[in-house]
mmCIF file of C-alpha atoms in Angstrom:
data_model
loop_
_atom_site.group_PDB
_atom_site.id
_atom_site.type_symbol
_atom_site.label_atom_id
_atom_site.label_comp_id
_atom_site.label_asym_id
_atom_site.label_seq_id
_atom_site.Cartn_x
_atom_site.Cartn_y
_atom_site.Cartn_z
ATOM 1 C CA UNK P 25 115.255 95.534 50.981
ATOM 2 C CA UNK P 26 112.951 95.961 48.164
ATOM 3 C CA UNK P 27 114.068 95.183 44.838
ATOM 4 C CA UNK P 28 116.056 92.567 43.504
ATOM 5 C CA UNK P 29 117.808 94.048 40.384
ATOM 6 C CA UNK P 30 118.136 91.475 36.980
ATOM 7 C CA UNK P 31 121.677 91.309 35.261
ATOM 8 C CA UNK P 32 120.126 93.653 32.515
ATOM 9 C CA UNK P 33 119.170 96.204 34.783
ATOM 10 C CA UNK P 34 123.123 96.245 36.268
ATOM 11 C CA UNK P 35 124.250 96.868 32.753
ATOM 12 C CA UNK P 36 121.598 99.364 32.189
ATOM 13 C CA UNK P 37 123.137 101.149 35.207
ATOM 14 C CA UNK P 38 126.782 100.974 33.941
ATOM 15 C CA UNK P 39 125.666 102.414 30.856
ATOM 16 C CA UNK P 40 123.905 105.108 32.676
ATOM 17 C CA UNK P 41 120.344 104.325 31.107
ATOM 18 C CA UNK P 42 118.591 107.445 32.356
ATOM 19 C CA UNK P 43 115.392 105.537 32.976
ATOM 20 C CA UNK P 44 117.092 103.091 35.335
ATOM 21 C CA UNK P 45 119.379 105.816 36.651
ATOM 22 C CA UNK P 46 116.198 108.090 37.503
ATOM 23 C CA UNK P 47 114.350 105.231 39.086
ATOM 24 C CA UNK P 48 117.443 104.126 41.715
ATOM 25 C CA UNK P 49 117.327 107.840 42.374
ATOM 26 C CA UNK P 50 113.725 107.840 44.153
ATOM 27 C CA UNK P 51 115.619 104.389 46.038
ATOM 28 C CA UNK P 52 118.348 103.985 49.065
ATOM 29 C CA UNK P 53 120.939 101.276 47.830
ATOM 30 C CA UNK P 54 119.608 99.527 50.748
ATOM 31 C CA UNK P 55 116.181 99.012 48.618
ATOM 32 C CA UNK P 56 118.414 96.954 46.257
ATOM 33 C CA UNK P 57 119.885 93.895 46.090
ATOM 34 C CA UNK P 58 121.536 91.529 43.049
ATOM 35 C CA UNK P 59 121.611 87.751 43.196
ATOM 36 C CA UNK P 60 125.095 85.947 43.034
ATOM 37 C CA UNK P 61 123.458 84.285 40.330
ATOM 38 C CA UNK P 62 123.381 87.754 37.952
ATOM 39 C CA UNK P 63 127.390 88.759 39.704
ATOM 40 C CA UNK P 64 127.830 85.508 37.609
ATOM 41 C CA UNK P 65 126.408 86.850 34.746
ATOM 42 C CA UNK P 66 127.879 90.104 34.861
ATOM 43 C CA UNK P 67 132.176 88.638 35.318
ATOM 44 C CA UNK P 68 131.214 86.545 32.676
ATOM 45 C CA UNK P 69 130.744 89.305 30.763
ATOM 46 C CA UNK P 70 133.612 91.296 32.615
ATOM 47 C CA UNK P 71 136.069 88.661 31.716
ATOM 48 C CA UNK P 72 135.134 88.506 28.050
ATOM 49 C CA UNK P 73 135.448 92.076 27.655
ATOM 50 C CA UNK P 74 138.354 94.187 26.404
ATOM 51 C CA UNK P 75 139.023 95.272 29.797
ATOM 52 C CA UNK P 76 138.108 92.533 31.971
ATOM 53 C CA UNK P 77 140.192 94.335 35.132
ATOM 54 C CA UNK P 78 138.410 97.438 34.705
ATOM 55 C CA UNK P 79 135.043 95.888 34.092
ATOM 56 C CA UNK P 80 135.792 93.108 37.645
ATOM 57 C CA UNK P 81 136.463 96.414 39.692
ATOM 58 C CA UNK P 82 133.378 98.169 38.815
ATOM 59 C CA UNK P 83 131.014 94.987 39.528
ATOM 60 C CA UNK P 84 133.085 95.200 43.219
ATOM 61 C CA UNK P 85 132.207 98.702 43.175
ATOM 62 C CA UNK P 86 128.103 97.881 42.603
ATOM 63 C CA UNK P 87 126.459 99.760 46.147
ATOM 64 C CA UNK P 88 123.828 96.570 46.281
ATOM 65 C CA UNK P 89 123.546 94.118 48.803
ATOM 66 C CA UNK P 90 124.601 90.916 47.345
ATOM 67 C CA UNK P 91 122.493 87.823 48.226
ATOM 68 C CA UNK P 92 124.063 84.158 47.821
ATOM 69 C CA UNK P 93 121.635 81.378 46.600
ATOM 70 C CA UNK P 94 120.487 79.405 49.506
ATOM 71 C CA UNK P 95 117.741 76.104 49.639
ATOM 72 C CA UNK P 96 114.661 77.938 49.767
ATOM 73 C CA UNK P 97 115.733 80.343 46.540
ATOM 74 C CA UNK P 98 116.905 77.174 44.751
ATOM 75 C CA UNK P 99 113.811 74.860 45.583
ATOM 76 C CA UNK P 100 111.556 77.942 44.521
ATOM 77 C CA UNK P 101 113.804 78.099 40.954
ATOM 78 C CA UNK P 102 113.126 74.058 40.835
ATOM 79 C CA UNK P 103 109.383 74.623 40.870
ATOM 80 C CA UNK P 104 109.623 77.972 38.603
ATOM 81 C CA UNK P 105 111.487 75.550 36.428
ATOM 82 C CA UNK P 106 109.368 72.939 36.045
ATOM 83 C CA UNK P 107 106.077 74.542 36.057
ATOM 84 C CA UNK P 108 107.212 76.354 32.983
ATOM 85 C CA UNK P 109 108.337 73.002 32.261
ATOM 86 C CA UNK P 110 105.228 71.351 31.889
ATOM 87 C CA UNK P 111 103.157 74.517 30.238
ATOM 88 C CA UNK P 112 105.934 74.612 27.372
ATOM 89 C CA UNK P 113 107.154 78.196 28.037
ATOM 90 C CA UNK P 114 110.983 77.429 29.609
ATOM 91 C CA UNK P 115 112.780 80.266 30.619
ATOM 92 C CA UNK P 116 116.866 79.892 30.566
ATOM 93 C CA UNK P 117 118.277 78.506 34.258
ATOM 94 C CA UNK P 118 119.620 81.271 35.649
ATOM 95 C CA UNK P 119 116.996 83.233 34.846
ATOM 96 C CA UNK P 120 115.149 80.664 37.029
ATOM 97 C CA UNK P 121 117.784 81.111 39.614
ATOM 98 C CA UNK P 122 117.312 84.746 40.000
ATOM 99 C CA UNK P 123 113.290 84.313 39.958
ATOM 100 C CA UNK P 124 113.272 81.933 42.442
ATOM 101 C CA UNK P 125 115.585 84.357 45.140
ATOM 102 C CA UNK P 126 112.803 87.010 44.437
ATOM 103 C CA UNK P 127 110.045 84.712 44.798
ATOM 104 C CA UNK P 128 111.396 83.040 48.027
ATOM 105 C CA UNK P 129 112.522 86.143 49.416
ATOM 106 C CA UNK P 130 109.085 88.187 48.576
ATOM 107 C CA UNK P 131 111.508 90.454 46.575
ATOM 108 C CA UNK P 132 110.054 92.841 43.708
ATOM 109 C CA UNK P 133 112.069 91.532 40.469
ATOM 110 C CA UNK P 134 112.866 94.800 38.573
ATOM 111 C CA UNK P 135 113.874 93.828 34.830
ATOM 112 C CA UNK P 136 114.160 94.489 31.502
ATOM 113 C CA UNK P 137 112.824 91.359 30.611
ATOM 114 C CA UNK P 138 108.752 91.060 31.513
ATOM 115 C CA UNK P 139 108.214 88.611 28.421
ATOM 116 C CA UNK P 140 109.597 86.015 30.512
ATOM 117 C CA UNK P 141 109.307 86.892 33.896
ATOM 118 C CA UNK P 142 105.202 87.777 33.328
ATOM 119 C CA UNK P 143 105.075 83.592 32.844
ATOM 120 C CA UNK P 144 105.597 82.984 36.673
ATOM 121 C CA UNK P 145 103.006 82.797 39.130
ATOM 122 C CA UNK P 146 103.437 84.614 42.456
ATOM 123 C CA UNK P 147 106.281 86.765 41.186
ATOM 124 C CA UNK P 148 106.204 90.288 41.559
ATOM 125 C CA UNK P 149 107.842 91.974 38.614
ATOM 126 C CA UNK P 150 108.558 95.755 37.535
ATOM 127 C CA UNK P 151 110.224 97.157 34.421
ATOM 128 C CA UNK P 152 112.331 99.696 34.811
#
């Protein structure tokens, strides 16, 4: 395992964004994982859409490894958190969450998102 693929990059895929559909392409599914913390994320959206069975089935249908939060990934968020903290550039929590499974895990964090993610030290980010 590789990547760890951000909630935006998910949606990306469901809404077959050739650029992130090209770039899985050149990957095995086993290269890619998504963090419990961005399933979250995406039923949260499922359930507020107009077809929140439809929407469930295809997040149970996603081919990537899923990886639960454990202590390591949540006491790397807690420092993410409050280093950002203390320089005045917060990032939201879960998009703590999902930084510190990547950083923990020595996971490549592929996003849409690099305004935020660039902040953290040690992380290794793409944009796809």
């Amino acid at each position: 395992m590789i990547f760890l693929l951000d909630t935006n990059i998910i949606i990306g895929l469901g809404r077959a964004d050739p650029t992130i559909t090209r770039r899985l392409s050149g990957h095995a599914s086993n290269d890619c994982a998504v963090s419990a913390i961005s399933i979250a994320e995406l039923c949260y959206g499922a359930f507020r859409s107009r077809d929140p069975a439809g929407a469930s089935a295809a997040i149970r249908l996603l081919p990537f490894r899923r990886l639960p939060l454990d202590e390591t990934d949540a006491e790397q968020a807690g420092m993410i958190r409050a280093a950002l903290g203390k320089t005045g550039t917060p990032i939201g929590p879960h998009d703590c969450l999902i930084a510190g499974q990547a950083r923990a895990r020595n996971l490549t964090l592929v996003t849409r998102n690099l305004r935020e993610f660039r902040r953290i030290d040690h992380l290794d980010v793409e944009e796809w």
